[in-house]
mmCIF file of C-alpha atoms in Angstrom:
data_model
loop_
_atom_site.group_PDB
_atom_site.id
_atom_site.type_symbol
_atom_site.label_atom_id
_atom_site.label_comp_id
_atom_site.label_asym_id
_atom_site.label_seq_id
_atom_site.Cartn_x
_atom_site.Cartn_y
_atom_site.Cartn_z
ATOM 1 C CA MET A 16 114.211 160.633 96.045
ATOM 2 C CA ASP A 17 111.671 158.125 94.676
ATOM 3 C CA THR A 18 109.090 160.884 94.187
ATOM 4 C CA LEU A 19 111.671 163.118 92.520
ATOM 5 C CA ALA A 20 112.690 160.277 90.181
ATOM 6 C CA LEU A 21 109.029 159.680 89.281
ATOM 7 C CA VAL A 22 108.443 163.370 88.563
ATOM 8 C CA VAL A 23 111.610 163.585 86.427
ATOM 9 C CA VAL A 24 110.715 160.482 84.390
ATOM 10 C CA ILE A 25 107.147 161.700 83.787
ATOM 11 C CA GLY A 26 108.497 165.143 82.831
ATOM 12 C CA VAL A 27 110.962 163.615 80.360
ATOM 13 C CA ALA A 28 108.213 161.335 78.977
ATOM 14 C CA LEU A 29 105.991 164.358 78.334
ATOM 15 C CA PHE A 30 108.904 166.177 76.681
ATOM 16 C CA PHE A 31 109.394 163.130 74.444
ATOM 17 C CA THR A 32 105.710 163.390 73.481
ATOM 18 C CA TYR A 33 106.236 167.042 72.612
ATOM 19 C CA THR A 34 109.215 166.187 70.350
ATOM 20 C CA ASN A 35 107.115 163.382 68.872
ATOM 21 C CA GLY A 36 104.444 165.968 68.032
ATOM 22 C CA PHE A 37 106.673 168.391 66.166
ATOM 23 C CA HIS A 38 108.714 165.562 64.643
ATOM 24 C CA ASP A 39 105.657 163.725 63.353
ATOM 25 C CA SER A 40 103.189 166.544 62.643
ATOM 26 C CA ALA A 41 104.486 166.320 59.077
ATOM 27 C CA ASN A 42 103.016 162.815 58.835
ATOM 28 C CA ALA A 43 99.495 164.084 59.247
ATOM 29 C CA ILE A 44 99.537 167.234 57.175
ATOM 30 C CA ALA A 45 102.506 167.509 54.796
ATOM 31 C CA THR A 46 100.478 166.159 51.880
ATOM 32 C CA SER A 47 97.578 168.592 52.519
ATOM 33 C CA ILE A 48 99.940 171.566 52.675
ATOM 34 C CA SER A 49 101.978 170.545 49.619
ATOM 35 C CA THR A 50 98.790 170.227 47.522
ATOM 36 C CA ARG A 51 97.530 173.548 48.970
ATOM 37 C CA ALA A 52 94.382 171.849 50.278
ATOM 38 C CA LEU A 53 95.079 173.558 53.630
ATOM 39 C CA THR A 54 97.193 176.496 54.742
ATOM 40 C CA PRO A 55 100.057 175.518 57.086
ATOM 41 C CA ARG A 56 98.516 177.177 60.161
ATOM 42 C CA ALA A 57 95.035 175.763 59.538
ATOM 43 C CA ALA A 58 96.522 172.307 58.940
ATOM 44 C CA LEU A 59 98.596 172.435 62.135
ATOM 45 C CA ALA A 60 95.637 173.628 64.234
ATOM 46 C CA MET A 61 93.401 170.885 62.806
ATOM 47 C CA ALA A 62 96.097 168.253 63.393
ATOM 48 C CA ALA A 63 96.600 169.408 66.998
ATOM 49 C CA VAL A 64 92.869 169.108 67.762
ATOM 50 C CA MET A 65 92.546 165.695 66.081
ATOM 51 C CA ASN A 66 95.693 164.413 67.853
ATOM 52 C CA LEU A 67 94.065 165.403 71.139
ATOM 53 C CA ALA A 68 90.881 163.518 70.254
ATOM 54 C CA GLY A 69 92.748 160.460 68.996
ATOM 55 C CA ALA A 70 94.560 160.043 72.304
ATOM 56 C CA PHE A 71 91.289 159.080 74.007
ATOM 57 C CA MET A 72 90.228 156.428 71.473
ATOM 58 C CA GLY A 73 91.741 153.344 73.096
ATOM 59 C CA SER A 74 94.418 151.876 75.347
ATOM 60 C CA GLY A 75 95.569 148.679 73.568
ATOM 61 C CA ILE A 76 98.831 150.205 72.327
ATOM 62 C CA ALA A 77 99.649 151.683 75.751
ATOM 63 C CA LYS A 78 99.192 148.185 77.218
ATOM 64 C CA THR A 79 101.573 146.711 74.610
ATOM 65 C CA VAL A 80 104.218 149.334 75.448
ATOM 66 C CA SER A 81 103.888 149.058 79.240
ATOM 67 C CA GLU A 82 103.596 145.263 79.502
ATOM 68 C CA GLY A 83 104.586 143.582 76.224
ATOM 69 C CA LEU A 84 108.149 144.674 75.382
ATOM 70 C CA ILE A 85 110.262 144.661 78.541
ATOM 71 C CA ALA A 86 109.629 143.363 82.052
ATOM 72 C CA THR A 87 108.588 146.228 84.323
ATOM 73 C CA PRO A 88 111.846 146.988 86.131
ATOM 74 C CA THR A 89 111.810 147.780 89.853
ATOM 75 C CA GLY A 90 113.149 150.433 92.212
ATOM 76 C CA SER A 91 115.639 153.146 91.322
ATOM 77 C CA THR A 92 117.164 150.981 88.577
ATOM 78 C CA GLY A 93 113.748 150.808 86.934
ATOM 79 C CA MET A 94 113.439 154.595 86.919
ATOM 80 C CA MET A 95 116.931 154.914 85.452
ATOM 81 C CA ILE A 96 116.023 152.440 82.694
ATOM 82 C CA LEU A 97 112.922 154.454 81.748
ATOM 83 C CA PHE A 98 114.870 157.733 81.893
ATOM 84 C CA ALA A 99 117.633 156.309 79.679
ATOM 85 C CA ALA A 100 115.090 154.874 77.210
ATOM 86 C CA LEU A 101 113.472 158.294 76.831
ATOM 87 C CA ALA A 102 116.860 160.036 76.577
ATOM 88 C CA GLY A 103 117.827 157.715 73.702
ATOM 89 C CA ALA A 104 114.540 158.339 71.895
ATOM 90 C CA ILE A 105 114.649 162.128 72.339
ATOM 91 C CA THR A 106 118.277 162.323 71.170
ATOM 92 C CA TRP A 107 117.503 160.366 68.005
ATOM 93 C CA ASN A 108 114.357 162.452 67.377
ATOM 94 C CA MET A 109 116.382 165.658 67.566
ATOM 95 C CA ILE A 110 119.140 164.349 65.261
ATOM 96 C CA THR A 111 116.686 163.193 62.574
ATOM 97 C CA TRP A 112 114.603 166.374 62.926
ATOM 98 C CA TYR A 113 117.740 168.498 62.428
ATOM 99 C CA PHE A 114 118.580 166.692 59.181
ATOM 100 C CA GLY A 115 114.953 166.677 58.020
ATOM 101 C CA LEU A 116 114.706 162.879 57.970
ATOM 102 C CA PRO A 117 111.230 161.453 58.668
ATOM 103 C CA SER A 118 112.390 158.647 60.932
ATOM 104 C CA SER A 119 110.066 156.979 63.403
ATOM 105 C CA SER A 120 109.644 158.442 66.906
ATOM 106 C CA SER A 121 107.935 155.187 67.834
ATOM 107 C CA HIS A 122 110.878 153.002 66.884
ATOM 108 C CA ALA A 123 113.254 155.458 68.545
ATOM 109 C CA LEU A 124 111.267 154.884 71.753
ATOM 110 C CA PHE A 125 111.182 151.097 71.364
ATOM 111 C CA GLY A 126 114.887 150.996 70.536
ATOM 112 C CA GLY A 127 115.540 153.144 73.612
ATOM 113 C CA MET A 128 113.508 150.781 75.814
ATOM 114 C CA VAL A 129 115.385 147.699 74.590
ATOM 115 C CA GLY A 130 118.827 149.354 74.845
ATOM 116 C CA ALA A 131 118.187 150.691 78.345
ATOM 117 C CA ALA A 132 116.700 147.376 79.530
ATOM 118 C CA LEU A 133 119.728 145.435 78.287
ATOM 119 C CA ALA A 134 122.135 147.926 79.863
ATOM 120 C CA GLY A 135 120.197 147.704 83.143
ATOM 121 C CA SER A 136 120.086 143.868 83.082
ATOM 122 C CA SER A 137 116.294 143.881 82.819
ATOM 123 C CA THR A 138 114.333 141.271 80.843
ATOM 124 C CA VAL A 139 113.460 142.011 77.219
ATOM 125 C CA TYR A 140 110.455 140.114 75.847
ATOM 126 C CA TRP A 141 112.004 139.333 72.473
ATOM 127 C CA SER A 142 108.866 137.567 71.217
ATOM 128 C CA GLY A 143 106.874 140.736 71.974
ATOM 129 C CA VAL A 144 109.487 142.919 70.261
ATOM 130 C CA LEU A 145 109.391 140.647 67.204
ATOM 131 C CA GLU A 146 105.584 140.288 66.984
ATOM 132 C CA LYS A 147 104.536 143.818 67.951
ATOM 133 C CA ILE A 148 107.445 145.903 66.644
ATOM 134 C CA VAL A 149 109.761 144.228 64.116
ATOM 135 C CA ILE A 150 107.180 142.380 61.980
ATOM 136 C CA PRO A 151 104.807 145.399 61.794
ATOM 137 C CA MET A 152 107.848 147.600 61.023
ATOM 138 C CA PHE A 153 108.474 145.603 57.838
ATOM 139 C CA LEU A 154 104.855 144.804 56.981
ATOM 140 C CA SER A 155 103.225 148.223 57.441
ATOM 141 C CA PRO A 156 105.329 150.039 54.789
ATOM 142 C CA LEU A 157 104.741 147.207 52.285
ATOM 143 C CA VAL A 158 100.995 147.312 52.994
ATOM 144 C CA GLY A 159 101.040 151.136 52.736
ATOM 145 C CA LEU A 160 102.903 150.968 49.405
ATOM 146 C CA LEU A 161 100.552 148.375 47.914
ATOM 147 C CA ILE A 162 97.278 149.878 49.154
ATOM 148 C CA GLY A 163 98.418 153.394 48.176
ATOM 149 C CA TYR A 164 99.064 152.141 44.634
ATOM 150 C CA LEU A 165 95.687 150.344 44.470
ATOM 151 C CA VAL A 166 93.670 153.243 45.936
ATOM 152 C CA MET A 167 95.259 155.718 43.508
ATOM 153 C CA THR A 168 94.685 153.336 40.583
ATOM 154 C CA ALA A 169 90.998 153.053 41.582
ATOM 155 C CA ILE A 170 90.645 156.850 41.854
ATOM 156 C CA MET A 171 92.208 157.339 38.413
ATOM 157 C CA TRP A 172 89.815 154.785 36.915
ATOM 158 C CA ILE A 173 86.670 156.104 38.643
ATOM 159 C CA PHE A 174 87.388 159.733 37.716
ATOM 160 C CA ARG A 175 88.874 159.065 34.292
ATOM 161 C CA ARG A 176 86.089 161.032 32.532
ATOM 162 C CA ALA A 177 85.676 163.755 35.169
ATOM 163 C CA ASN A 178 86.423 167.417 34.503
ATOM 164 C CA PRO A 179 90.042 167.812 35.721
ATOM 165 C CA HIS A 180 89.467 171.214 37.374
ATOM 166 C CA LYS A 181 86.329 170.059 39.192
ATOM 167 C CA ALA A 182 88.023 166.829 40.303
ATOM 168 C CA GLN A 183 91.045 168.727 41.659
ATOM 169 C CA ARG A 184 88.783 171.099 43.600
ATOM 170 C CA GLY A 185 86.722 168.208 44.983
ATOM 171 C CA PHE A 186 89.781 166.296 46.132
ATOM 172 C CA ARG A 187 91.212 169.430 47.736
ATOM 173 C CA ILE A 188 88.083 169.549 49.932
ATOM 174 C CA ALA A 189 88.200 165.777 50.514
ATOM 175 C CA GLN A 190 91.788 166.125 51.677
ATOM 176 C CA THR A 191 90.710 168.119 54.740
ATOM 177 C CA VAL A 192 88.774 165.003 55.810
ATOM 178 C CA SER A 193 91.575 162.540 55.002
ATOM 179 C CA ALA A 194 94.147 164.758 56.768
ATOM 180 C CA ALA A 195 91.890 164.905 59.828
ATOM 181 C CA GLY A 196 91.599 161.105 59.769
ATOM 182 C CA MET A 197 95.372 160.840 59.548
ATOM 183 C CA ALA A 198 95.872 163.217 62.503
ATOM 184 C CA LEU A 199 93.276 161.300 64.556
ATOM 185 C CA GLY A 200 95.156 158.073 63.850
ATOM 186 C CA HIS A 201 98.435 159.731 64.832
ATOM 187 C CA GLY A 202 96.913 160.715 68.200
ATOM 188 C CA LEU A 203 95.537 157.191 68.648
ATOM 189 C CA GLN A 204 98.925 155.611 67.945
ATOM 190 C CA ASP A 205 101.518 158.007 69.334
ATOM 191 C CA ALA A 206 99.931 159.471 72.484
ATOM 192 C CA GLN A 207 99.337 155.931 73.777
ATOM 193 C CA LYS A 208 103.018 155.045 73.438
ATOM 194 C CA THR A 209 103.957 157.680 75.999
ATOM 195 C CA MET A 210 101.004 156.717 78.200
ATOM 196 C CA GLY A 211 102.531 153.239 78.374
ATOM 197 C CA ILE A 212 105.859 154.662 79.630
ATOM 198 C CA VAL A 213 104.166 156.880 82.242
ATOM 199 C CA VAL A 214 102.105 153.906 83.464
ATOM 200 C CA MET A 215 105.343 151.869 83.834
ATOM 201 C CA ALA A 216 106.831 154.704 85.923
ATOM 202 C CA LEU A 217 103.721 154.784 88.151
ATOM 203 C CA VAL A 218 103.888 150.991 88.627
ATOM 204 C CA ILE A 219 107.590 151.160 89.527
ATOM 205 C CA ALA A 220 106.843 153.927 92.062
ATOM 206 C CA GLY A 221 104.024 151.863 93.597
ATOM 207 C CA VAL A 222 101.371 154.452 92.692
ATOM 208 C CA GLU A 223 99.574 152.064 90.310
ATOM 209 C CA GLU A 224 99.229 148.299 90.074
ATOM 210 C CA GLU A 225 100.196 146.498 86.865
ATOM 211 C CA GLY A 226 97.068 146.040 84.738
ATOM 212 C CA ASP A 227 95.224 149.052 86.230
ATOM 213 C CA ALA A 228 93.343 151.371 83.883
ATOM 214 C CA ILE A 229 95.328 154.352 82.575
ATOM 215 C CA PRO A 230 94.608 157.349 84.864
ATOM 216 C CA VAL A 231 92.643 160.128 83.132
ATOM 217 C CA TRP A 232 95.289 162.744 83.989
ATOM 218 C CA VAL A 233 97.914 160.667 82.163
ATOM 219 C CA LYS A 234 95.751 160.577 79.025
ATOM 220 C CA ILE A 235 95.110 164.323 79.206
ATOM 221 C CA ALA A 236 98.769 165.228 79.834
ATOM 222 C CA CYS A 237 100.067 163.034 76.987
ATOM 223 C CA ALA A 238 97.370 164.227 74.585
ATOM 224 C CA LEU A 239 98.012 167.901 75.371
ATOM 225 C CA MET A 240 101.787 167.586 74.953
ATOM 226 C CA LEU A 241 101.393 165.743 71.632
ATOM 227 C CA SER A 242 98.997 168.461 70.438
ATOM 228 C CA ALA A 243 101.313 171.256 71.574
ATOM 229 C CA GLY A 244 104.245 169.644 69.783
ATOM 230 C CA THR A 245 102.145 169.155 66.661
ATOM 231 C CA TYR A 246 101.139 172.809 66.632
ATOM 232 C CA ALA A 247 104.796 173.826 67.011
ATOM 233 C CA GLY A 248 105.253 172.156 63.615
ATOM 234 C CA GLY A 249 108.034 170.217 61.964
ATOM 235 C CA TRP A 250 108.796 172.235 58.865
ATOM 236 C CA ARG A 251 112.035 170.490 57.892
ATOM 237 C CA ILE A 252 110.427 167.044 57.747
ATOM 238 C CA MET A 253 107.280 168.456 56.155
ATOM 239 C CA ARG A 254 109.365 169.632 53.206
ATOM 240 C CA THR A 255 110.850 166.128 52.742
ATOM 241 C CA LEU A 256 107.489 164.344 52.829
ATOM 242 C CA GLY A 257 105.481 166.944 50.931
ATOM 243 C CA ARG A 258 107.873 167.825 48.131
ATOM 244 C CA ARG A 259 111.071 165.825 47.896
ATOM 245 C CA ILE A 260 109.657 162.300 47.475
ATOM 246 C CA ILE A 261 107.174 163.329 44.756
ATOM 247 C CA GLU A 262 105.205 166.430 43.744
ATOM 248 C CA LEU A 263 101.701 165.552 44.932
ATOM 249 C CA ASP A 264 98.365 166.730 43.548
ATOM 250 C CA PRO A 265 95.102 166.662 45.619
ATOM 251 C CA PRO A 266 93.871 163.225 44.419
ATOM 252 C CA GLN A 267 97.275 161.714 45.247
ATOM 253 C CA GLY A 268 97.342 163.454 48.639
ATOM 254 C CA PHE A 269 93.852 162.139 49.422
ATOM 255 C CA ALA A 270 94.818 158.599 48.380
ATOM 256 C CA ALA A 271 98.012 158.619 50.476
ATOM 257 C CA GLU A 272 96.313 159.982 53.617
ATOM 258 C CA THR A 273 93.313 157.644 53.343
ATOM 259 C CA THR A 274 95.634 154.665 52.916
ATOM 260 C CA ALA A 275 97.854 155.586 55.858
ATOM 261 C CA ALA A 276 94.922 156.324 58.196
ATOM 262 C CA SER A 277 93.271 152.978 57.335
ATOM 263 C CA VAL A 278 96.454 151.024 58.093
ATOM 264 C CA MET A 279 96.918 152.872 61.415
ATOM 265 C CA TYR A 280 93.357 152.233 62.647
ATOM 266 C CA THR A 281 93.509 148.562 61.647
ATOM 267 C CA SER A 282 96.839 148.109 63.424
ATOM 268 C CA ALA A 283 95.664 149.866 66.615
ATOM 269 C CA PHE A 284 92.220 148.314 67.023
ATOM 270 C CA MET A 285 92.747 144.812 65.612
ATOM 271 C CA PHE A 286 96.335 143.990 66.559
ATOM 272 C CA HIS A 287 97.245 146.530 69.318
ATOM 273 C CA ALA A 288 100.472 146.930 67.345
ATOM 274 C CA PRO A 289 102.195 150.308 67.698
ATOM 275 C CA ILE A 290 103.249 150.995 64.112
ATOM 276 C CA SER A 291 105.118 154.022 62.821
ATOM 277 C CA THR A 292 102.930 156.739 61.320
ATOM 278 C CA THR A 293 106.078 157.913 59.505
ATOM 279 C CA HIS A 294 106.627 154.558 57.799
ATOM 280 C CA VAL A 295 103.018 154.239 56.705
ATOM 281 C CA ILE A 296 102.500 157.714 55.216
ATOM 282 C CA THR A 297 105.912 157.683 53.506
ATOM 283 C CA SER A 298 105.302 154.316 51.870
ATOM 284 C CA ALA A 299 101.733 155.324 50.923
ATOM 285 C CA ILE A 300 103.114 158.431 49.174
ATOM 286 C CA MET A 301 105.586 156.215 47.283
ATOM 287 C CA GLY A 302 102.821 153.791 46.252
ATOM 288 C CA VAL A 303 100.578 156.626 45.099
ATOM 289 C CA GLY A 304 103.444 158.246 43.188
ATOM 290 C CA ALA A 305 104.320 155.018 41.409
ATOM 291 C CA THR A 306 100.927 155.106 39.595
ATOM 292 C CA LYS A 307 102.141 158.096 37.559
ATOM 293 C CA ARG A 308 105.200 156.208 36.466
ATOM 294 C CA VAL A 309 107.838 154.524 38.569
ATOM 295 C CA LYS A 310 110.382 157.226 37.749
ATOM 296 C CA ALA A 311 108.055 159.935 39.139
ATOM 297 C CA VAL A 312 109.081 158.908 42.662
ATOM 298 C CA ARG A 313 112.475 160.254 43.702
ATOM 299 C CA TRP A 314 113.763 156.874 44.843
ATOM 300 C CA GLY A 315 117.101 158.347 45.961
ATOM 301 C CA VAL A 316 115.340 160.374 48.673
ATOM 302 C CA ALA A 317 113.152 157.361 49.455
ATOM 303 C CA LYS A 318 116.271 155.176 49.811
ATOM 304 C CA ASN A 319 117.776 157.589 52.374
ATOM 305 C CA ILE A 320 114.519 157.567 54.345
ATOM 306 C CA VAL A 321 114.344 153.754 54.347
ATOM 307 C CA ALA A 322 117.987 153.593 55.495
ATOM 308 C CA GLY A 323 116.955 155.848 58.401
ATOM 309 C CA TRP A 324 114.241 153.360 59.352
ATOM 310 C CA PHE A 325 116.744 150.515 59.658
ATOM 311 C CA ILE A 326 119.195 152.412 61.860
ATOM 312 C CA THR A 327 116.609 154.095 64.144
ATOM 313 C CA MET A 328 116.120 151.263 66.649
ATOM 314 C CA PRO A 329 119.805 150.261 66.984
ATOM 315 C CA ALA A 330 120.918 153.925 67.168
ATOM 316 C CA ALA A 331 118.339 154.841 69.832
ATOM 317 C CA ALA A 332 119.192 151.628 71.720
ATOM 318 C CA ALA A 333 122.896 152.546 71.738
ATOM 319 C CA VAL A 334 122.221 156.103 72.981
ATOM 320 C CA ALA A 335 119.865 154.720 75.661
ATOM 321 C CA ALA A 336 122.466 152.199 76.847
ATOM 322 C CA VAL A 337 125.116 154.936 77.147
ATOM 323 C CA SER A 338 122.574 157.169 78.942
ATOM 324 C CA PHE A 339 121.844 154.377 81.428
ATOM 325 C CA TRP A 340 125.526 153.872 82.212
ATOM 326 C CA ILE A 341 126.007 157.626 82.745
ATOM 327 C CA VAL A 342 122.936 157.938 85.002
ATOM 328 C CA ASN A 343 123.878 154.781 86.880
ATOM 329 C CA LEU A 344 127.393 156.143 87.422
ATOM 330 C CA ALA A 345 126.016 159.426 88.743
ATOM 331 C CA PHE A 346 123.097 158.152 90.860
ATOM 332 C CA GLY A 347 123.394 154.352 91.084
#
């Protein structure tokens, strides 16, 4: 039964990574597609490859997820907590994907972990949740908004005398690089989150010791599932990010992607903080758009997206808690 529970939890964790891939592929490439810098298929293939590479770039975020948010639960209850956490995150991912809302898969997962842990009477490290999740959740969009505005302002000033057609063509080419950087950062951030869950499951099952290095097969499995999900594409969310917030041109797309990628790398390598790629790219697009004129950004759409951010963690936590009670009733 223990082995079966482990296999089920790992399977569900990998499925979550797959939903994360198609839910969040828009983050990496919507701007490149909307500016016609890349064709949709080429963009998705590039993002899938870069996601795969990004997954092998570090393990700090996986450590935060597996050790810094909730106490590693034990026995069958521990497996049920992880299963319920993933069920909450997947359910919220599917709801927001259906309505085309770019909510955060990361915060759905963290909300699921907290909700399931509370339902299962496991310890939640509230200081870790505050420092690594809540504060970055508020700070990263503000940083993305500000830096996006500044980067776009700098680009407009530097290229103020450039030939418009040449500049557009140059930035279209540059966007393939910035989109690749964004996809690499997405792999770095999001594949590690699932690695942290799988490592927790292995520790609960007694296969690994807490603090052990992440097994190579875990990295490969999570990276492959994220890439597969990315290649499957998330067209509904792509439309929201690429078109509905603001009509982007290549310089704006380049500025937004460069900003978001920079924030993601800084967060991962310096602070080991698992931030939301969705939050960062969305806010960067808003900051970039505001350089045109404030009214150029469709703030009504932006307001709906921000509202989604605030309800993601509580909603996923509630679904996870209900999932735990159901599983506990059936198998506890």
